[in-house]
Coordinates of C-alpha atoms in Angstrom, one line a residue:
Chain R
X266 CA -26.1 134.4 -122.9
X267 CA -27.2 138.0 -123.5
X268 CA -26.4 140.8 -121.0
X269 CA -30.0 141.9 -120.9
X270 CA -31.0 138.4 -119.7
X271 CA -28.4 138.5 -116.9
X272 CA -30.0 140.7 -114.4
X273 CA -32.3 137.9 -113.1
X274 CA -31.7 136.8 -109.6
X275 CA -29.8 133.6 -110.3
X276 CA -27.2 134.2 -107.6
X277 CA -27.4 130.9 -105.8
X278 CA -27.6 128.8 -108.9
X279 CA -24.6 130.5 -110.4
X280 CA -22.4 130.1 -107.4
X281 CA -23.7 126.6 -106.7
X282 CA -22.7 125.4 -110.2
X283 CA -19.1 126.5 -109.9
X284 CA -17.3 123.7 -108.2
X285 CA -14.6 126.0 -107.2
X286 CA -16.8 128.2 -105.0
X287 CA -19.5 125.7 -104.0
X288 CA -17.8 124.9 -100.7
X289 CA -17.5 128.4 -99.4
X290 CA -19.9 130.0 -97.1
X291 CA -21.9 132.7 -98.9
X292 CA -21.6 136.3 -97.9
X293 CA -17.9 136.1 -96.9
X294 CA -16.4 139.2 -98.5
X295 CA -13.2 137.9 -100.0
X296 CA -12.0 134.3 -100.1
X297 CA -8.5 135.2 -101.2
X298 CA -7.7 131.7 -102.2
X299 CA -4.6 131.2 -104.1
X300 CA -5.7 131.0 -107.7
X301 CA -4.7 127.4 -108.3
X302 CA -5.3 125.9 -104.9
X303 CA -9.0 125.2 -105.1
X304 CA -8.3 122.7 -107.8
X305 CA -5.8 120.5 -105.9
X306 CA -8.3 117.8 -104.7
X307 CA -9.8 117.6 -108.1
X308 CA -6.4 117.3 -109.8
X309 CA -5.4 114.5 -107.3
X310 CA -8.6 112.6 -108.1
X311 CA -8.1 113.0 -111.9
X312 CA -4.5 111.9 -111.6
X313 CA -5.5 108.7 -109.8
X314 CA -8.3 108.1 -112.4
X315 CA -5.8 108.6 -115.2
X316 CA -3.4 106.0 -113.7
X317 CA -6.2 103.5 -113.3
X318 CA -7.6 104.3 -116.8
X319 CA -4.1 103.8 -118.4
X320 CA -3.6 100.4 -116.8
X321 CA -7.2 99.3 -117.6
X322 CA -6.9 100.5 -121.2
X323 CA -3.6 98.8 -121.7
X324 CA -5.2 95.5 -120.6
X325 CA -8.2 95.7 -122.9
X326 CA -8.2 94.9 -126.5
X327 CA -8.5 91.8 -128.7
X328 CA -6.4 89.9 -126.1
X329 CA -7.8 90.8 -122.7
X330 CA -5.2 91.1 -120.0
X331 CA -6.2 91.6 -116.4
X332 CA -5.2 94.9 -114.7
X333 CA -3.1 92.8 -112.2
X334 CA -1.1 91.2 -115.0
X335 CA -0.9 94.5 -116.9
X336 CA 0.6 96.2 -113.8
X337 CA 3.0 93.3 -113.4
X338 CA 4.2 93.5 -117.0
X339 CA 4.6 97.2 -116.8
X340 CA 6.6 96.9 -113.6
X341 CA 8.7 94.2 -115.2
X342 CA 9.4 96.4 -118.2
X343 CA 10.4 99.3 -115.9
X344 CA 12.4 97.3 -113.4
X345 CA 14.0 94.8 -115.8
X346 CA 12.4 91.8 -114.1
X347 CA 12.2 88.5 -115.9
X348 CA 8.9 87.4 -117.5
X349 CA 8.3 83.7 -118.1
X350 CA 8.3 82.4 -121.7
X351 CA 4.6 81.5 -121.5
X352 CA 3.8 85.1 -121.0
X353 CA 6.2 86.6 -123.6
X354 CA 3.4 87.3 -126.1
X355 CA 1.1 89.0 -123.6
X356 CA 4.1 91.0 -122.4
X357 CA 5.0 92.1 -125.9
X358 CA 1.4 93.2 -126.6
X359 CA 1.3 95.2 -123.4
X360 CA 4.7 96.8 -123.6
X361 CA 5.4 97.2 -127.3
X362 CA 2.0 97.8 -128.7
X363 CA -0.5 99.0 -126.2
X364 CA 1.6 101.0 -123.7
X365 CA 2.9 103.5 -126.3
X366 CA -0.5 103.8 -127.8
X367 CA -2.3 104.5 -124.5
X368 CA 0.4 107.0 -123.4
X369 CA 0.2 108.8 -126.7
X370 CA -3.6 109.0 -126.3
X371 CA -3.1 110.5 -122.8
X372 CA -0.5 113.0 -124.0
X373 CA -2.5 114.1 -127.0
X374 CA -5.7 114.4 -124.9
X375 CA -3.8 116.5 -122.4
X376 CA -2.3 118.6 -125.1
X377 CA -5.5 119.3 -127.0
X378 CA -7.4 120.4 -123.9
X379 CA -4.6 122.7 -122.8
X380 CA -4.1 124.2 -126.2
X381 CA -7.8 124.6 -126.5
X382 CA -7.8 126.8 -123.4
X383 CA -4.8 128.8 -124.7
X384 CA -6.3 129.3 -128.2
X385 CA -9.7 130.4 -126.8
X386 CA -7.9 133.0 -124.7
X387 CA -5.7 134.0 -127.7
X388 CA -8.5 134.6 -130.2
X389 CA -11.0 135.5 -127.5
X390 CA -13.6 133.2 -129.0
X391 CA -15.6 130.4 -127.4
X392 CA -15.7 128.4 -130.7
X393 CA -12.0 128.2 -131.2
X394 CA -10.2 124.9 -131.0
X395 CA -6.5 124.0 -131.6
X396 CA -7.1 123.5 -135.3
X397 CA -8.7 126.9 -135.9
X398 CA -5.5 128.3 -137.4
X399 CA -5.6 125.8 -140.2
X400 CA -3.1 123.6 -138.5
X401 CA -4.8 120.3 -139.2
X402 CA -5.5 120.8 -142.8
X403 CA -2.0 122.2 -143.3
X404 CA -0.7 119.0 -141.7
X405 CA -2.8 116.8 -144.0
X406 CA -1.5 118.6 -147.0
X407 CA 2.1 118.2 -145.7
X408 CA 1.6 114.5 -145.0
X409 CA -0.1 113.8 -148.4
X410 CA 2.5 115.9 -150.1
X411 CA 5.2 113.6 -148.7
X412 CA 3.2 110.5 -149.5
X413 CA 2.6 111.5 -153.1
X414 CA 6.0 113.0 -153.9
X415 CA 8.2 110.8 -151.8
X416 CA 9.9 113.8 -150.4
X417 CA 11.8 113.8 -147.1
X418 CA 12.8 110.2 -147.9
X419 CA 15.9 110.7 -145.8
X420 CA 13.8 110.6 -142.7
X421 CA 12.6 107.1 -143.3
X422 CA 9.4 106.1 -141.4
X423 CA 9.2 109.6 -139.9
X424 CA 8.9 111.3 -143.3
X425 CA 5.1 111.5 -143.2
X426 CA 5.0 112.8 -139.7
X427 CA 7.7 115.4 -140.5
X428 CA 5.7 116.4 -143.6
X429 CA 2.6 116.8 -141.4
X430 CA 4.6 118.9 -138.8
X431 CA 6.0 121.2 -141.5
X432 CA 2.6 121.5 -143.1
X433 CA 1.1 122.5 -139.7
X434 CA 3.8 125.2 -139.1
X435 CA 3.4 126.5 -142.6
X436 CA -0.3 126.9 -142.1
X437 CA 0.3 128.9 -138.8
X438 CA 3.0 131.0 -140.4
X439 CA 0.7 131.9 -143.3
X440 CA -2.2 132.7 -141.0
X441 CA 0.1 135.0 -138.9
X442 CA 1.5 136.7 -142.0
X443 CA -2.0 137.3 -143.4
X444 CA -3.5 138.6 -140.2
X445 CA -0.8 140.8 -138.6
X446 CA -1.4 144.4 -139.4
X447 CA 1.0 147.2 -138.3
X448 CA 2.5 144.9 -135.7
X449 CA -0.9 144.2 -134.2
X450 CA -2.6 140.9 -134.1
X451 CA -6.4 141.3 -133.8
X452 CA -8.2 138.2 -132.4
X453 CA -11.0 138.5 -134.9
X454 CA -8.7 138.8 -137.9
X455 CA -6.7 135.9 -136.6
X456 CA -9.7 133.5 -136.4
X457 CA -11.2 134.6 -139.7
X458 CA -7.9 134.2 -141.5
X459 CA -7.5 130.8 -139.9
X460 CA -10.9 129.6 -141.0
X461 CA -10.3 130.9 -144.6
X462 CA -6.8 129.3 -144.7
X463 CA -8.2 125.9 -143.5
X464 CA -10.7 126.0 -146.3
X465 CA -7.9 126.8 -148.7
X466 CA -5.9 123.8 -147.6
X467 CA -8.9 121.5 -147.9
X468 CA -9.3 122.6 -151.5
X469 CA -5.6 121.7 -152.1
X470 CA -6.3 118.3 -150.6
X471 CA -9.3 117.8 -152.8
X472 CA -7.2 118.7 -155.8
X473 CA -4.5 116.2 -154.8
X474 CA -7.1 113.4 -154.4
X475 CA -8.7 114.3 -157.7
X476 CA -5.5 114.5 -159.7
X477 CA -3.7 111.6 -158.2
X478 CA -6.2 108.8 -157.6
X479 CA -3.8 107.0 -155.4
X480 CA -5.4 105.0 -152.6
X481 CA -2.5 105.6 -150.4
X482 CA -2.9 109.4 -150.6
X483 CA -6.6 109.1 -149.9
X484 CA -6.1 106.9 -146.9
X485 CA -3.4 109.3 -145.6
X486 CA -5.8 112.2 -145.9
X487 CA -8.5 110.2 -144.1
X488 CA -6.1 109.3 -141.3
X489 CA -5.1 112.9 -140.8
X490 CA -8.5 114.4 -140.9
X491 CA -10.1 111.9 -138.5
X492 CA -7.2 111.1 -136.3
X493 CA -5.9 107.8 -135.0
X494 CA -3.3 106.5 -132.5
X495 CA -2.8 103.3 -134.6
X496 CA 0.7 104.3 -135.6
X497 CA 1.9 104.9 -132.0
X498 CA 5.4 103.6 -131.3
X499 CA 7.8 104.2 -128.4
X500 CA 10.0 106.2 -130.9
X501 CA 7.2 108.6 -131.7
X502 CA 6.5 109.5 -128.1
X503 CA 9.5 111.7 -126.9
X504 CA 8.9 114.5 -129.4
X505 CA 5.2 114.9 -128.6
X506 CA 5.8 114.4 -124.9
X507 CA 8.3 117.2 -124.8
X508 CA 6.0 119.5 -126.8
X509 CA 2.9 118.8 -124.6
X510 CA 4.7 118.9 -121.3
X511 CA 6.7 122.1 -122.0
X512 CA 3.7 123.8 -123.6
X513 CA 1.5 123.0 -120.5
X514 CA 4.2 124.1 -118.1
X515 CA 4.7 127.4 -120.0
X516 CA 1.0 128.1 -120.1
X517 CA 0.6 127.4 -116.4
X518 CA 3.3 129.9 -115.7
X519 CA 1.5 132.6 -117.6
X520 CA -2.0 131.8 -116.4
X521 CA -2.4 135.3 -114.9
X522 CA -1.6 136.9 -118.2
X523 CA -4.3 134.8 -119.8
X524 CA -6.8 135.9 -117.1
X525 CA -5.9 139.6 -117.8
X526 CA -6.2 139.1 -121.6
X527 CA -9.8 138.0 -121.1
X528 CA -10.6 141.4 -119.6
X529 CA -10.1 143.0 -123.0
X530 CA -7.1 144.5 -124.8
X531 CA -7.5 148.0 -123.2
X532 CA -7.8 146.6 -119.6
X533 CA -4.9 144.3 -120.3
X534 CA -2.7 147.3 -121.3
X535 CA -3.7 149.2 -118.3
X536 CA -2.7 146.3 -116.1
X537 CA 0.8 146.1 -117.7
X538 CA 0.1 143.2 -120.0
X539 CA 0.8 143.9 -123.7
X540 CA -2.0 141.9 -125.4
X541 CA -0.3 141.8 -128.9
X542 CA 3.0 140.6 -127.6
X543 CA 1.3 137.8 -125.6
X544 CA -0.9 136.8 -128.6
X545 CA 2.2 136.5 -130.7
X546 CA 3.9 134.3 -128.1
X547 CA 0.8 132.2 -127.7
X548 CA 0.6 131.7 -131.5
X549 CA 4.1 130.3 -131.6
X550 CA 3.5 128.0 -128.7
X551 CA 0.1 126.8 -129.9
X552 CA 1.4 126.1 -133.4
X553 CA 4.4 124.1 -132.2
X554 CA 2.5 122.0 -129.8
X555 CA -0.5 121.4 -132.1
X556 CA 1.9 120.6 -135.0
X557 CA 3.7 118.1 -132.9
X558 CA 0.4 116.4 -131.9
X559 CA -1.1 116.4 -135.4
X560 CA 2.1 114.9 -136.8
X561 CA 1.6 111.7 -134.7
X562 CA -2.2 111.4 -134.3
X563 CA -3.9 113.5 -137.0
X564 CA -6.6 115.9 -136.2
X565 CA -9.0 114.8 -133.4
X566 CA -11.9 117.1 -133.3
X567 CA -14.0 118.3 -130.3
X568 CA -11.6 117.6 -127.5
X569 CA -9.9 120.9 -127.7
X570 CA -13.2 122.7 -128.2
X571 CA -15.3 121.0 -125.5
X572 CA -12.9 120.2 -122.7
X573 CA -12.0 123.8 -121.9
X574 CA -15.7 124.7 -121.5
X575 CA -16.4 121.6 -119.4
X576 CA -13.5 122.3 -117.1
X577 CA -14.5 126.0 -116.7
X578 CA -18.1 124.9 -115.8
X579 CA -16.6 122.9 -113.0
X580 CA -13.8 125.0 -111.6
X581 CA -14.7 128.5 -112.8
X582 CA -12.8 130.7 -115.3
X583 CA -9.5 131.4 -113.6
X584 CA -6.7 130.0 -115.8
X585 CA -4.6 128.8 -112.9
X586 CA -7.3 126.3 -112.1
X587 CA -8.5 125.6 -115.6
X588 CA -4.9 124.9 -116.8
X589 CA -4.2 122.6 -113.9
X590 CA -7.4 120.5 -114.5
X591 CA -7.7 120.6 -118.3
X592 CA -4.7 118.4 -119.2
X593 CA -5.7 115.7 -116.7
X594 CA -9.3 115.7 -117.8
X595 CA -8.3 115.6 -121.4
X596 CA -5.9 112.7 -120.9
X597 CA -8.5 110.6 -119.1
X598 CA -11.1 111.3 -121.8
X599 CA -8.8 110.5 -124.7
X600 CA -7.6 107.2 -123.1
X601 CA -11.2 106.0 -123.0
X602 CA -12.1 107.4 -126.4
X603 CA -9.2 105.5 -127.9
X604 CA -10.2 102.3 -126.0
X605 CA -13.7 102.6 -127.5
X606 CA -12.3 103.3 -131.0
X607 CA -10.1 100.1 -131.1
X608 CA -12.5 97.7 -129.2
X609 CA -16.0 98.6 -130.3
X610 CA -15.9 97.0 -133.8
X611 CA -12.7 95.0 -133.3
X612 CA -10.7 94.0 -135.2
X613 CA -11.5 97.1 -137.2
X614 CA -10.8 100.5 -135.7
X615 CA -13.1 103.5 -135.7
X616 CA -11.5 106.9 -136.4
X617 CA -11.2 108.9 -133.2
X618 CA -12.9 111.9 -134.6
X619 CA -16.1 109.8 -134.9
X620 CA -16.1 108.9 -131.2
X621 CA -15.2 112.4 -130.0
X622 CA -17.9 113.9 -132.2
X623 CA -20.5 111.4 -131.0
X624 CA -19.7 112.4 -127.4
X625 CA -18.8 116.0 -128.1
X626 CA -21.8 117.2 -130.1
X627 CA -24.5 116.3 -127.5
X628 CA -22.3 117.6 -124.7
X629 CA -21.6 120.8 -126.5
X630 CA -25.3 121.4 -127.4
X631 CA -26.4 120.7 -123.8
X632 CA -23.7 123.1 -122.6
X633 CA -24.7 125.9 -124.9
X634 CA -28.3 125.6 -123.7
X635 CA -27.2 126.1 -120.1
X636 CA -27.8 129.7 -119.1
X637 CA -25.5 129.6 -116.1
X638 CA -22.4 129.1 -118.3
X639 CA -21.2 132.2 -120.1
X640 CA -18.3 133.0 -122.4
X641 CA -18.3 136.6 -123.2
X642 CA -21.5 138.6 -123.5
X643 CA -21.7 138.0 -127.3
Chain V
X107 CA 3.1 163.0 -109.0
X108 CA 2.2 165.3 -111.9
X109 CA 0.8 163.9 -115.1
X110 CA 1.9 165.9 -118.1
X111 CA 0.7 165.5 -121.7
X112 CA 3.1 167.4 -124.0
X113 CA 2.1 168.2 -127.6
X114 CA 0.4 164.8 -127.9
X115 CA -0.9 163.9 -131.4
X116 CA -2.5 160.7 -132.6
X117 CA -3.0 160.0 -136.3
X118 CA -4.8 156.8 -137.4
X119 CA -5.5 156.0 -141.0
X120 CA -4.7 159.5 -142.0
X121 CA -7.3 160.9 -139.6
X122 CA -6.0 163.2 -136.9
X123 CA -7.7 162.1 -133.7
X124 CA -5.7 164.3 -131.4
X125 CA -3.7 167.4 -132.3
X126 CA -1.0 168.9 -130.1
X127 CA -2.7 168.2 -126.8
X128 CA -0.8 169.8 -123.9
X129 CA -2.2 169.5 -120.4
X130 CA -0.9 169.1 -116.9
X131 CA -2.6 167.5 -114.0
X132 CA -0.9 168.7 -110.8
X133 CA -0.1 166.3 -108.1
X134 CA -3.3 165.3 -106.2
X135 CA -5.6 167.3 -108.4
X136 CA -8.5 166.2 -110.4
X137 CA -8.9 167.4 -114.0
X138 CA -11.9 166.7 -116.1
X139 CA -11.9 166.3 -119.8
X140 CA -15.1 167.3 -121.5
X141 CA -16.1 167.6 -125.1
X142 CA -18.6 166.2 -127.6
X143 CA -18.5 162.6 -128.9
X144 CA -15.5 162.0 -131.1
X145 CA -13.5 165.0 -129.8
X146 CA -10.5 162.8 -128.8
X147 CA -11.1 162.4 -125.0
X148 CA -10.8 158.6 -124.9
X149 CA -7.9 158.7 -127.4
X150 CA -6.0 161.0 -125.0
X151 CA -6.6 158.7 -122.1
X152 CA -5.6 155.6 -124.1
X153 CA -2.2 157.2 -124.6
X154 CA -1.8 157.4 -120.8
X155 CA -2.8 153.8 -120.0
X156 CA -0.8 152.6 -123.0
X157 CA -3.5 151.1 -125.1
X158 CA -2.4 153.4 -127.9
X159 CA 1.0 154.8 -128.8
X160 CA 0.9 158.5 -129.7
X161 CA 2.1 159.5 -133.2
X162 CA 4.1 162.3 -131.6
X163 CA 4.4 164.1 -128.3
X164 CA 5.1 162.6 -124.9
X165 CA 3.3 161.6 -121.7
X166 CA 5.3 162.2 -118.5
X167 CA 4.6 160.8 -115.1
X168 CA 6.4 163.2 -112.8
X169 CA 9.8 163.6 -114.5
X170 CA 9.8 160.2 -116.2
X171 CA 8.8 159.7 -119.8
X172 CA 6.0 157.1 -120.1
X173 CA 7.5 155.5 -123.2
X174 CA 10.7 154.7 -121.4
X175 CA 9.0 152.7 -118.7
X176 CA 8.1 149.1 -119.0
X177 CA 4.3 148.4 -119.3
X178 CA 4.5 146.7 -115.9
X179 CA 6.1 149.7 -114.3
X180 CA 3.7 152.2 -115.8
X181 CA 0.8 150.0 -114.7
X182 CA 2.1 150.2 -111.1
X183 CA 1.8 154.0 -111.4
X184 CA -1.2 154.5 -113.6
X185 CA -4.6 152.7 -113.1
X186 CA -7.3 153.1 -115.7
X187 CA -11.0 152.6 -115.9
X188 CA -11.5 151.9 -119.6
X189 CA -14.7 152.4 -121.4
X190 CA -14.5 149.2 -123.4
X191 CA -14.5 146.9 -120.3
X192 CA -15.8 143.8 -122.0
X193 CA -14.9 140.6 -120.3
X194 CA -14.8 137.3 -122.1
X195 CA -14.9 134.8 -119.2
X196 CA -17.3 134.5 -116.3
X197 CA -14.8 135.3 -113.5
X198 CA -16.2 136.0 -110.1
X199 CA -16.3 139.6 -109.0
X200 CA -13.5 139.0 -106.4
X201 CA -11.4 137.4 -109.1
X202 CA -11.6 140.4 -111.4
X203 CA -10.9 142.8 -108.5
X204 CA -7.8 140.7 -107.5
X205 CA -6.5 141.0 -111.1
X206 CA -5.9 144.6 -110.3
X207 CA -2.8 143.5 -108.4
X208 CA -1.3 142.1 -111.6
X209 CA 1.3 144.8 -112.1
X210 CA 2.6 144.2 -108.5
X211 CA 2.4 140.4 -108.6
X212 CA 5.2 138.0 -109.4
X213 CA 3.9 135.0 -111.5
X214 CA 1.0 133.2 -110.0
X215 CA 1.7 133.8 -106.4
X216 CA -1.3 133.9 -104.0
X217 CA -2.4 137.4 -102.8
X218 CA -0.8 138.4 -99.4
X219 CA -3.1 139.1 -96.5
X220 CA -2.5 142.8 -97.1
X221 CA -3.6 142.4 -100.7
X222 CA -6.7 140.5 -99.7
X223 CA -7.6 143.4 -97.3
X224 CA -7.0 145.8 -100.1
X225 CA -9.5 144.0 -102.3
X226 CA -12.0 143.7 -99.6
X227 CA -11.8 147.4 -98.8
X228 CA -12.1 148.4 -102.5
X229 CA -15.1 146.2 -102.9
X230 CA -16.7 147.9 -99.9
X231 CA -15.9 151.3 -101.1
X232 CA -17.8 150.9 -104.3
X233 CA -20.5 148.9 -102.7
X234 CA -20.0 145.5 -104.3
X235 CA -19.0 143.5 -101.3
X236 CA -22.2 141.5 -101.5
X237 CA -21.5 140.5 -105.1
X238 CA -18.0 139.0 -104.4
X239 CA -18.9 135.5 -105.5
X240 CA -21.2 136.5 -108.4
X241 CA -20.0 135.9 -112.0
X242 CA -19.2 139.3 -113.6
X243 CA -21.2 138.4 -116.7
X244 CA -24.4 138.1 -114.6
X245 CA -24.0 141.7 -113.3
X246 CA -25.9 144.7 -114.5
X247 CA -23.9 147.4 -116.4
X248 CA -23.6 149.6 -113.3
X249 CA -22.5 146.8 -111.1
X250 CA -19.9 145.8 -113.6
X251 CA -18.7 149.4 -113.8
X252 CA -18.2 149.5 -110.1
X253 CA -16.2 146.2 -110.2
X254 CA -13.9 147.9 -112.7
X255 CA -13.5 150.9 -110.4
X256 CA -12.6 148.5 -107.5
X257 CA -10.0 146.8 -109.8
X258 CA -8.4 150.2 -110.5
X259 CA -8.3 151.1 -106.8
X260 CA -6.5 147.9 -105.8
X261 CA -3.9 148.7 -108.3
X262 CA -2.7 151.3 -105.8
X263 CA -1.8 153.8 -108.5
X264 CA -0.5 157.3 -108.0
X265 CA -2.3 158.5 -111.1
X266 CA -5.9 157.5 -112.0
X267 CA -7.4 157.9 -115.5
X268 CA -11.1 157.3 -115.9
X269 CA -13.1 157.1 -119.1
X270 CA -16.7 158.0 -118.2
X271 CA -16.7 156.3 -114.8
X272 CA -20.3 157.3 -114.1
X273 CA -21.5 155.4 -117.2
X274 CA -24.4 153.0 -116.4
X275 CA -24.4 154.1 -112.7
X276 CA -27.6 155.2 -110.9
X277 CA -27.5 158.7 -109.5
X278 CA -26.6 157.5 -106.0
X279 CA -23.6 155.6 -107.2
X280 CA -22.6 158.4 -109.5
X281 CA -22.4 160.8 -106.6
X282 CA -20.8 158.2 -104.3
X283 CA -18.2 157.3 -106.9
X284 CA -17.1 160.9 -107.6
X285 CA -16.9 161.8 -103.9
X286 CA -14.8 158.6 -103.4
X287 CA -12.5 159.7 -106.2
X288 CA -12.1 163.2 -104.7
X289 CA -11.3 161.6 -101.4
X290 CA -8.5 159.3 -102.7
X291 CA -6.1 162.3 -103.2
X292 CA -4.8 160.7 -106.4
X293 CA -3.8 162.7 -109.4
X294 CA -6.8 162.1 -111.5
X295 CA -7.8 162.7 -115.2
X296 CA -11.4 161.9 -115.8
X297 CA -13.6 162.0 -118.9
X298 CA -17.1 163.0 -118.0
X299 CA -20.2 163.7 -120.1
X300 CA -22.2 165.1 -117.2
X301 CA -21.0 168.7 -117.1
X302 CA -22.7 169.4 -113.7
X303 CA -20.9 166.4 -112.1
X304 CA -17.7 167.6 -113.8
X305 CA -18.1 171.0 -112.3
X306 CA -18.7 169.5 -108.8
X307 CA -15.9 166.9 -109.0
X308 CA -13.0 168.5 -110.8
X309 CA -10.6 171.2 -109.8
X310 CA -10.0 172.2 -113.4
X311 CA -11.6 171.3 -116.7
X312 CA -10.1 170.9 -120.2
X313 CA -12.4 171.2 -123.2
X314 CA -11.6 169.1 -126.3
X315 CA -13.2 169.8 -129.7
X316 CA -12.2 168.0 -132.9
X317 CA -9.0 166.7 -131.3
X318 CA -7.8 170.1 -130.0
X319 CA -7.8 171.5 -126.5
X320 CA -9.9 174.7 -126.9
X321 CA -10.0 175.8 -123.3
X322 CA -8.7 175.0 -119.8
X323 CA -9.5 176.5 -116.5
X324 CA -11.6 176.2 -113.4
X325 CA -15.2 175.1 -113.8
X326 CA -16.4 178.6 -113.1
X327 CA -14.3 179.9 -116.0
X328 CA -15.1 177.1 -118.4
X329 CA -18.8 176.4 -118.0
X330 CA -20.2 179.5 -119.6
X331 CA -23.3 179.8 -121.8
X332 CA -21.1 180.9 -124.7
X333 CA -18.5 178.1 -124.4
X334 CA -21.0 175.3 -124.0
X335 CA -22.9 176.7 -126.9
X336 CA -19.8 176.9 -129.1
X337 CA -18.5 173.5 -128.3
X338 CA -21.6 171.4 -127.7
X339 CA -24.1 173.3 -129.7
X340 CA -26.7 173.5 -126.9
X341 CA -28.2 176.4 -125.1
X342 CA -27.9 176.5 -121.4
X343 CA -28.5 178.7 -118.4
X344 CA -25.6 178.7 -115.9
X345 CA -26.6 179.0 -112.3
X346 CA -24.5 178.8 -109.1
X347 CA -25.2 175.8 -106.9
X348 CA -26.9 177.3 -103.8
X349 CA -24.8 175.2 -101.4
X350 CA -21.4 174.6 -103.0
X351 CA -21.3 177.6 -105.4
X352 CA -20.2 175.3 -108.3
X353 CA -21.5 176.4 -111.7
X354 CA -24.5 174.2 -112.8
X355 CA -26.1 174.1 -116.2
X356 CA -29.8 174.1 -116.9
X357 CA -30.5 172.8 -120.3
X358 CA -33.3 173.8 -122.6
X359 CA -34.9 171.3 -125.0
X360 CA -36.1 174.1 -127.3
X361 CA -35.0 173.7 -130.8
X362 CA -32.2 176.2 -131.8
X363 CA -33.4 179.4 -133.4
X364 CA -33.7 178.7 -137.2
X365 CA -31.5 181.7 -138.1
X366 CA -28.5 183.0 -136.5
X367 CA -28.0 180.1 -134.2
X368 CA -24.7 181.7 -133.1
X369 CA -26.5 184.5 -131.3
X370 CA -27.5 183.3 -127.9
X371 CA -31.1 183.9 -127.3
X372 CA -31.4 186.8 -124.8
X373 CA -33.5 184.8 -122.4
X374 CA -30.7 182.3 -122.0
X375 CA -28.0 184.9 -121.3
X376 CA -26.5 185.6 -118.0

């Protein structure tokens, strides 16, 4: 991890462990690959795996439906084909309950991984995750605030989600206002302010729980801090789908700028990339997408932290590749995590944060012990 | 293309880092900036590669004012080797070098075959061709410094600014780098700490002290026992290089005379 330890002759191990370069003959001066092209086969494989995972996950649950039947029901729903009366219940489980849930898991998994990549580039810190700007605790406060006060009642069933979204954006706006200085946005100041702000919001939550011993408020807080897709409906999908897909597309378009930002602010300026302007843009994008996700699923830890590192270990650091692979890898991972969460101790459900932590902690520790993987020399 | 600094001042937190610096680097010439630590050399360079906006004064590239150009446009004209070249992610060497094409690239397009050739050539020039697939974070300081030089070269600038380019380099690579820079024919402004290398590599030298330009001229005119003593506070003997005729300094580690340190000791005079 330290520069002084880096001079050891670990050449072959290093290049061998980067999937993106493993296939190239050593000693060729310049591969000149298009930045994103090396990841195409991996993306295709992950996309196929995602489709299979989605179908399998839709079929599994208290009532097990075979992948063949699942696929037939999905096709029927999409094409408008008739389903026999004997299968009506199974069809409804598949289409009305499980499909939106699994799709939401895939979307949020994709979004968290992608935003994790963006936020690590924005604050230039390996430990950053999408919630580092206090977004999740802000969302919890917003949701609880709506639950307790009955505000936003005009929005009906979406009131709590809307409250969470507003809370998330408020948190980001506060972090921005507190960390911007003379028009400049220092990465370190940003992350420190975010951490402090998150602690502040948690204190507010504790006060609410303490003063209003209302079981509904307490369970709302638990839901938003641990994360769940239990409330997934078709109606909740479009907003988060747009946020995640647009966010991912925008980030993919500016992958080169993210590469340049990782070279340091001064180098970025000398290459024509204004680091402050890009950080401000990223902050807006990251806040909106994370807010949209938190509003429907709560805060699911570790995915946005670990997945970017795992992807970099496989495809190297170039953002064109990382941003192509991350959403797919995150989606596959989250579909399976959600499946475990709802089937392991059925009919009860485990909070998603528990599963991701159980997987994420050992993975992260192992990863940090690997000397071949580096994020900054610090 | 001439590079002109016109009455450039930088004030940060009430502290004047640079006062009224005026300096011209004529087209194709190499000017060295020398001066003690904290004299404002890096601050001056930052104003040219736009990591810092001057409080007053202007930088001109040819006839054009730098502040009127887009960041992208000025990065097409000016390449910089920055001192604080810390890299977060473990890119490969060739990836970092290829990022030098950023100001010329549209979006995420793949490099053209000409650009690939450019990267290859730059890596050969600074002797890092064999490191192409290595992660930059596994390199030694000197190797990484050469990667950054290659990145600046593939930028195809007309003006090059370098902040201590010989930092971390072994003596062979110091000499090779400076002769490479001389050979590029680019308008170059370079901060150097090694005064002997500065004398050998630069057409003219500018001396900064406490944010002010205190002298400019040819190395022969600048590198005198008196000036080096006044600005750097060290005593030296100046000799002429037996082959090139460049002035070269011989340092003495003797402690300065306890009284009257302003009076050069006779034995160190001309």
